[in-house]
Coordinates of C-alpha atoms in Angstrom, one line a residue:
M29 CA 3.6 16.1 3.9
T30 CA 5.7 17.1 7.0
D31 CA 2.8 17.6 9.4
H32 CA 3.6 15.4 12.4
D33 CA -0.1 15.2 13.2
S34 CA -0.2 12.5 10.6
I35 CA 2.6 10.6 9.0
Y36 CA 1.6 7.9 6.6
L37 CA 4.0 4.9 6.2
D38 CA 1.6 2.3 5.0
N39 CA 1.8 3.0 1.2
N40 CA 2.0 -0.7 0.3
A41 CA -1.6 -0.9 1.6
T42 CA -2.8 2.1 -0.4
T43 CA -1.5 5.5 -1.3
A44 CA -2.8 9.1 -1.3
L45 CA -4.1 10.4 -4.6
A46 CA -1.4 12.3 -6.4
P47 CA -2.1 16.0 -6.1
A48 CA -1.7 16.4 -9.9
C49 CA -4.5 13.9 -10.4
V50 CA -7.1 15.4 -8.1
E51 CA -8.5 18.1 -10.5
P52 CA -8.4 16.0 -13.7
V53 CA -10.2 13.1 -11.9
M54 CA -12.8 15.5 -10.4
A55 CA -13.3 17.1 -13.8
C56 CA -13.8 13.7 -15.4
L57 CA -16.4 12.8 -12.7
R58 CA -18.2 16.1 -13.4
D59 CA -17.9 16.5 -17.2
V60 CA -17.1 13.1 -18.8
Y61 CA -20.2 11.3 -18.0
G62 CA -20.8 9.4 -21.3
N63 CA -20.5 5.7 -21.6
P64 CA -17.4 5.0 -23.6
S65 CA -19.3 2.3 -25.6
S66 CA -21.8 4.9 -26.9
K67 CA -21.4 6.4 -30.4
H68 CA -22.7 9.9 -29.6
A69 CA -20.4 12.9 -28.7
A70 CA -20.5 12.3 -24.9
G71 CA -19.6 8.6 -25.4
I72 CA -16.8 9.4 -27.9
R73 CA -15.3 11.9 -25.4
A74 CA -15.3 9.3 -22.7
K75 CA -13.7 6.8 -25.1
E76 CA -11.0 9.3 -26.0
Q77 CA -10.2 9.7 -22.3
L78 CA -10.1 6.0 -21.8
E79 CA -7.8 5.3 -24.7
Q80 CA -5.5 8.2 -23.7
A81 CA -5.1 6.6 -20.3
R82 CA -4.6 3.1 -21.8
A83 CA -1.7 4.6 -23.9
S84 CA -0.1 6.0 -20.7
V85 CA -0.3 2.7 -18.9
A86 CA 1.2 1.0 -22.0
R87 CA 4.1 3.5 -22.1
L88 CA 5.0 2.8 -18.4
L89 CA 5.4 -0.9 -19.4
N90 CA 6.8 -0.3 -22.9
A91 CA 3.9 -2.3 -24.2
A92 CA 1.2 -1.7 -26.9
P93 CA -2.1 -0.1 -25.8
A94 CA -4.0 -3.1 -27.2
E95 CA -2.2 -5.3 -24.6
I96 CA -3.7 -3.4 -21.6
V97 CA -7.0 -4.6 -20.1
F98 CA -8.5 -2.4 -17.4
T99 CA -9.9 -4.1 -14.3
A100 CA -11.2 -3.0 -10.9
N101 CA -8.1 -3.8 -8.9
G102 CA -5.0 -6.0 -8.5
T103 CA -7.0 -8.9 -7.2
E104 CA -9.2 -9.0 -10.2
S105 CA -6.1 -8.7 -12.5
N106 CA -4.5 -11.7 -10.7
H107 CA -7.6 -13.8 -10.9
L108 CA -8.2 -13.0 -14.6
A109 CA -4.6 -13.9 -15.4
I110 CA -4.6 -17.2 -13.5
R111 CA -8.1 -18.3 -14.6
G112 CA -7.5 -17.1 -18.1
A113 CA -4.1 -18.8 -18.4
L114 CA -5.6 -22.1 -17.3
A115 CA -8.4 -21.8 -19.8
A116 CA -5.8 -21.0 -22.5
R117 CA -4.0 -24.2 -21.8
P118 CA -6.7 -26.9 -21.9
G119 CA -5.4 -30.3 -20.7
K120 CA -2.8 -28.7 -18.4
S121 CA -3.7 -28.2 -14.8
H122 CA -0.5 -27.4 -12.9
V123 CA 0.4 -24.0 -11.5
V124 CA 3.7 -23.0 -10.0
V125 CA 3.9 -20.1 -7.5
S126 CA 6.0 -19.1 -4.5
A127 CA 5.1 -19.5 -0.9
V128 CA 5.1 -15.8 -0.4
E129 CA 2.6 -14.7 -3.0
H130 CA -0.2 -12.2 -2.2
P131 CA -3.3 -13.6 -0.5
S132 CA -5.3 -12.9 -3.7
T133 CA -3.2 -15.4 -5.6
L134 CA -2.9 -18.0 -2.9
S135 CA -6.6 -17.9 -1.9
L136 CA -7.7 -18.3 -5.5
L137 CA -5.3 -21.3 -6.0
S138 CA -6.6 -22.9 -2.8
H139 CA -10.1 -22.7 -4.3
L140 CA -9.0 -24.0 -7.7
Q141 CA -7.3 -27.0 -6.0
A142 CA -10.8 -28.2 -5.2
E143 CA -11.5 -28.1 -8.9
G144 CA -8.5 -30.4 -9.7
V145 CA -5.8 -27.8 -10.3
R146 CA -2.4 -28.9 -8.9
V147 CA -0.3 -26.2 -7.2
T148 CA 3.4 -26.2 -6.4
Q149 CA 4.6 -23.6 -3.9
L150 CA 8.3 -22.8 -4.2
P151 CA 10.2 -22.1 -1.0
V152 CA 12.2 -18.9 -0.3
D153 CA 15.4 -18.6 1.8
R154 CA 15.8 -16.7 5.0
E155 CA 16.1 -13.4 3.1
G156 CA 13.0 -14.1 1.0
R157 CA 15.0 -15.0 -2.2
L158 CA 13.7 -17.4 -4.8
D159 CA 15.8 -20.4 -6.0
L160 CA 15.6 -20.4 -9.8
A161 CA 16.9 -24.0 -9.9
A162 CA 13.9 -25.1 -7.8
L163 CA 11.6 -23.2 -10.3
E164 CA 13.2 -25.1 -13.2
R165 CA 12.7 -28.4 -11.5
A166 CA 9.1 -27.6 -10.6
I167 CA 7.9 -27.0 -14.1
T168 CA 6.5 -30.1 -15.8
P169 CA 4.8 -30.8 -19.2
D170 CA 1.5 -30.4 -17.3
T171 CA 2.4 -26.9 -16.1
A172 CA 0.0 -24.3 -17.5
L173 CA 1.3 -21.2 -15.7
V174 CA 4.1 -19.9 -13.5
S175 CA 2.9 -16.9 -11.4
L176 CA 5.4 -15.0 -9.3
M177 CA 5.4 -11.6 -7.6
W178 CA 7.8 -9.0 -9.0
A179 CA 8.1 -7.3 -5.6
N180 CA 6.9 -8.7 -2.3
N181 CA 4.2 -6.6 -0.6
E182 CA 5.5 -7.2 2.9
T183 CA 9.3 -7.2 2.6
G184 CA 9.9 -5.5 -0.7
V185 CA 12.1 -8.3 -1.9
L186 CA 12.5 -8.5 -5.6
F187 CA 12.3 -11.8 -7.5
P188 CA 14.5 -12.3 -10.6
I189 CA 11.5 -12.0 -12.9
V190 CA 13.5 -11.8 -16.2
D191 CA 15.3 -15.1 -15.5
A192 CA 12.2 -16.7 -14.1
A193 CA 10.1 -15.7 -17.2
R194 CA 12.8 -17.1 -19.5
I195 CA 12.8 -20.4 -17.7
A196 CA 9.0 -20.7 -18.0
Q197 CA 9.1 -19.7 -21.6
S198 CA 11.8 -22.3 -22.4
K199 CA 9.6 -25.0 -20.8
G200 CA 6.4 -24.0 -22.6
A201 CA 4.6 -22.6 -19.6
L202 CA 2.8 -19.2 -19.6
F203 CA 4.3 -16.7 -17.2
H204 CA 2.4 -14.2 -15.0
T205 CA 3.9 -11.6 -12.6
D206 CA 2.0 -9.7 -9.9
A207 CA 3.7 -6.3 -10.3
V208 CA 1.3 -4.5 -8.1
Q209 CA 4.1 -3.4 -5.7
A210 CA 6.7 -2.9 -8.4
A211 CA 4.9 -0.4 -10.6
G212 CA 6.2 3.1 -10.2
K213 CA 9.3 1.9 -8.2
I214 CA 11.4 0.0 -10.7
P215 CA 11.5 -0.1 -14.5
L216 CA 9.0 -2.5 -16.1
D217 CA 10.2 -2.9 -19.7
L218 CA 8.0 -5.6 -21.2
A219 CA 9.8 -5.4 -24.5
Q220 CA 12.8 -6.9 -22.7
V221 CA 11.0 -9.2 -20.2
P222 CA 9.2 -12.2 -21.7
V223 CA 6.2 -12.2 -19.4
D224 CA 2.8 -13.1 -20.8
L225 CA 0.6 -11.5 -18.2
L226 CA 1.3 -8.7 -15.7
S227 CA -1.0 -7.3 -13.0
L228 CA -1.2 -3.7 -11.8
S229 CA -3.3 -1.8 -9.2
G230 CA -3.7 1.9 -9.5
H231 CA -4.1 2.8 -5.8
K232 CA -0.7 1.4 -5.0
F233 CA 1.0 4.2 -6.9
H234 CA -1.2 7.2 -6.2
A235 CA -4.2 6.6 -8.5
P236 CA -7.7 6.3 -7.3
K237 CA -9.0 3.1 -5.8
G238 CA -11.2 1.0 -8.0
V239 CA -8.9 0.6 -11.0
G240 CA -6.3 -2.0 -12.0
A241 CA -4.9 -3.3 -15.2
L242 CA -3.7 -6.6 -16.7
F243 CA -1.1 -6.7 -19.5
V244 CA -1.9 -9.5 -21.9
R245 CA 0.9 -10.3 -24.4
K246 CA -0.2 -9.9 -28.0
G247 CA -1.4 -13.3 -29.4
L248 CA -2.5 -14.7 -26.1
T249 CA -6.1 -15.6 -26.0
L250 CA -7.6 -14.9 -22.6
Q251 CA -10.9 -16.3 -21.4
P252 CA -12.8 -13.5 -19.5
M253 CA -14.3 -13.9 -16.0
L254 CA -16.8 -11.1 -16.8
F255 CA -18.4 -11.5 -20.2
G256 CA -19.2 -8.5 -22.5
H257 CA -17.8 -6.6 -25.4
Q258 CA -15.7 -4.1 -23.4
E259 CA -11.9 -4.3 -23.3
R260 CA -11.8 -6.3 -26.5
R261 CA -14.1 -8.9 -24.9
R262 CA -11.6 -9.7 -22.3
R263 CA -13.3 -7.9 -19.4
G264 CA -17.0 -7.0 -19.6
G265 CA -18.7 -4.1 -17.9
T266 CA -18.7 -0.3 -18.3
E267 CA -15.2 1.0 -17.6
N268 CA -14.6 3.3 -14.6
V269 CA -13.4 6.2 -16.7
P270 CA -12.5 8.7 -13.9
A271 CA -10.4 6.2 -12.0
I272 CA -8.8 5.0 -15.3
V273 CA -7.9 8.7 -16.1
G274 CA -6.2 9.0 -12.7
M275 CA -4.3 5.8 -13.3
G276 CA -3.1 7.1 -16.7
L277 CA -1.9 10.3 -15.1
T278 CA 0.0 8.5 -12.3
C279 CA 1.7 6.2 -14.9
E280 CA 2.9 9.4 -16.6
L281 CA 4.2 10.7 -13.3
A282 CA 5.9 7.4 -12.5
A283 CA 7.5 7.1 -15.9
G284 CA 8.8 10.7 -15.9
E285 CA 10.3 10.7 -12.4
L286 CA 11.1 7.0 -11.8
D287 CA 14.8 7.2 -11.2
A288 CA 14.8 10.3 -9.1
K289 CA 11.9 9.3 -6.9
A290 CA 13.3 5.8 -6.4
A291 CA 16.7 7.1 -5.4
A292 CA 15.0 9.5 -2.9
M293 CA 12.9 6.8 -1.4
A294 CA 15.9 4.5 -1.1
A295 CA 17.8 7.2 0.8
L296 CA 14.9 7.7 3.2
R297 CA 14.3 3.9 3.7
D298 CA 18.0 3.5 4.5
R299 CA 17.8 6.4 6.9
L300 CA 14.9 4.8 8.6
E301 CA 16.6 1.4 8.8
S302 CA 19.9 2.7 10.0
G303 CA 18.2 4.8 12.6
V304 CA 16.2 1.9 13.9
L305 CA 19.1 -0.5 14.1
M306 CA 21.2 2.1 15.9
R307 CA 18.6 3.3 18.4
I308 CA 16.7 0.1 19.1
P309 CA 18.7 -2.9 20.4
G310 CA 17.6 -6.2 18.9
A311 CA 15.9 -4.8 15.9
T312 CA 16.5 -6.6 12.6
V313 CA 15.5 -5.9 8.9
N314 CA 13.8 -8.9 7.3
G315 CA 15.2 -9.5 3.8
G316 CA 17.6 -6.6 4.3
T317 CA 20.4 -8.2 2.2
A318 CA 18.2 -9.2 -0.7
P319 CA 17.4 -6.9 -3.7
R320 CA 14.4 -4.9 -2.7
V321 CA 12.1 -2.1 -4.0
T322 CA 13.2 1.2 -2.5
N323 CA 10.2 2.1 -0.4
T324 CA 9.7 -1.0 1.8
S325 CA 11.2 -2.0 5.1
S326 CA 10.1 -5.0 7.2
V327 CA 11.5 -4.5 10.7
R328 CA 11.5 -7.0 13.5
F329 CA 11.5 -5.4 17.0
G330 CA 13.1 -8.2 19.1
E331 CA 10.7 -9.7 21.5
L332 CA 8.2 -6.8 21.5
E333 CA 4.7 -7.3 20.0
A334 CA 4.2 -5.4 16.8
E335 CA 0.5 -4.8 17.4
A336 CA 1.3 -3.0 20.7
I337 CA 3.9 -0.8 18.9
L338 CA 1.5 -0.1 16.1
D339 CA -1.2 1.0 18.5
K340 CA 1.2 3.5 20.1
L341 CA 2.4 4.7 16.7
D342 CA -1.2 5.3 15.7
K343 CA -1.9 7.3 18.8
A344 CA 1.2 9.4 17.9
G345 CA -0.2 10.0 14.5
I346 CA 2.0 7.5 12.6
C347 CA 0.5 4.9 10.3
A348 CA 2.3 1.7 9.6
S349 CA 1.2 -2.0 9.5
S350 CA 2.1 -5.5 10.5
G351 CA 1.8 -6.9 7.0
A352 CA -0.6 -7.1 4.1
A353 CA -3.7 -5.0 4.4
C354 CA -5.6 -8.0 2.9
T355 CA -4.8 -10.1 5.9
A356 CA -4.1 -7.5 8.6
G357 CA -6.5 -7.6 11.5
G358 CA -6.1 -11.3 12.1
S359 CA -3.9 -12.7 14.9
A360 CA -2.1 -15.2 12.7
P361 CA 1.6 -14.5 11.8
S362 CA 2.5 -13.4 8.3
H363 CA 2.7 -16.4 5.9
V364 CA 5.5 -14.5 4.1
L365 CA 7.7 -14.2 7.2
V366 CA 7.0 -17.8 8.3
A367 CA 8.0 -19.0 4.8
M368 CA 11.2 -17.1 5.3
G369 CA 11.9 -19.2 8.4
L370 CA 10.9 -16.8 11.1
S371 CA 9.1 -18.2 14.2
D372 CA 5.6 -17.1 14.9
A373 CA 6.9 -14.9 17.7
Q374 CA 9.4 -13.2 15.4
A375 CA 6.8 -12.7 12.7
L376 CA 4.4 -11.1 15.2
A377 CA 7.2 -8.7 16.3
T378 CA 7.5 -7.3 12.7
I379 CA 6.3 -4.0 11.4
R380 CA 6.2 -3.0 7.7
F381 CA 7.0 0.6 6.9
S382 CA 6.3 1.5 3.3
L383 CA 7.2 5.0 2.0
S384 CA 6.0 7.0 -0.9
R385 CA 7.3 9.7 -3.3
Y386 CA 5.8 12.2 -0.8
T387 CA 7.6 11.0 2.3
T388 CA 10.1 13.5 3.8
E389 CA 13.3 13.3 5.8
A390 CA 11.6 15.3 8.6
E391 CA 8.9 12.6 8.8
I392 CA 11.4 9.8 9.0
D393 CA 13.4 11.6 11.8
H394 CA 10.2 12.2 13.7
V395 CA 9.2 8.5 13.4
L396 CA 12.6 7.4 14.7
D397 CA 12.2 9.7 17.7
V398 CA 8.8 8.2 18.4
L399 CA 9.9 4.6 17.9
A400 CA 12.8 5.1 20.3
S401 CA 10.5 6.6 22.9
I402 CA 8.0 3.7 22.5
H403 CA 10.7 1.1 22.7
K404 CA 12.1 2.7 25.9
R405 CA 8.6 2.7 27.6
M406 CA 7.7 -0.8 26.5
T407 CA 11.1 -2.2 27.6
A408 CA 10.7 -0.6 31.0
E409 CA 7.2 -1.9 31.4
A410 CA 8.3 -5.4 30.6
A411 CA 11.2 -5.3 33.1

């Protein structure tokens, strides 16, 4: 993908379908039309495709296939985890999250507060890091659930999920992690990490849109939001087999090439950041000293408005964003960056660049040239 007519650096919003998935997904749409709940040959064929994909998702997580529940997206997975965990802990009504969680989590919890759920939001420091001592203090006997992102969607900052999960477990709280931005970028070995629930979204790592998954640890009873017999009665409704097939294939791709692709993306991200810092005075990387996933860079462009830069990038055929796609389009500053201590003006001067396994060095170099040209023009216009 080196065509300078279109360079896509908004992969935390969504990704292109992996080329290796296109034909299998199209073939499934065309040929595997049976309902996987049906007992005839067409249904059995669909069921076999469904279970093969489930096994592939489980392998990516080092989990059992029976622990994988397919959903429509990451938002549904997060909601099922949170609502299901609260229902699984009757008499407990406290949830602990961070102040930088995805809008799908924070919006749901805002709604649940009206139903009597108490929510504690943990602060982060200037680099977006979580204080584990604050987490330990926040958990009370009334805490049903701790829910923390594994990787932040705006900055890429990684939370210490292994330690956080152990703290929650030691205090008797269930632990959920939103791993939507971590899958396919870092190892997710759930045989070693004591999480009870983990959310995935296929379109964040080159699967089709319309499919997500929730890992549910064996032995945990989860109350569904959608009732029906599918997915072991944990998520009713006919499964989206073609999209699920695509997700299974991208899990296989991610598992097979994880280390190599992560290293390549890290080198390109570092090339982007070093180039920006060298060529654009006043630029800063938000969360740059914290552990991060390898594909994400949150760059603050001094006093320049991010939306103006993004408009010029778009006209030059370069796609990036000012933050989460679920909140982009509004004029409010990012809640993630504000929680990190940035002023509104600093947050509004920030652009998120998110790379993929298909990003090339030539694309990064072209983006740097365009950014330098845009910065020069905007600085001259402001003088």
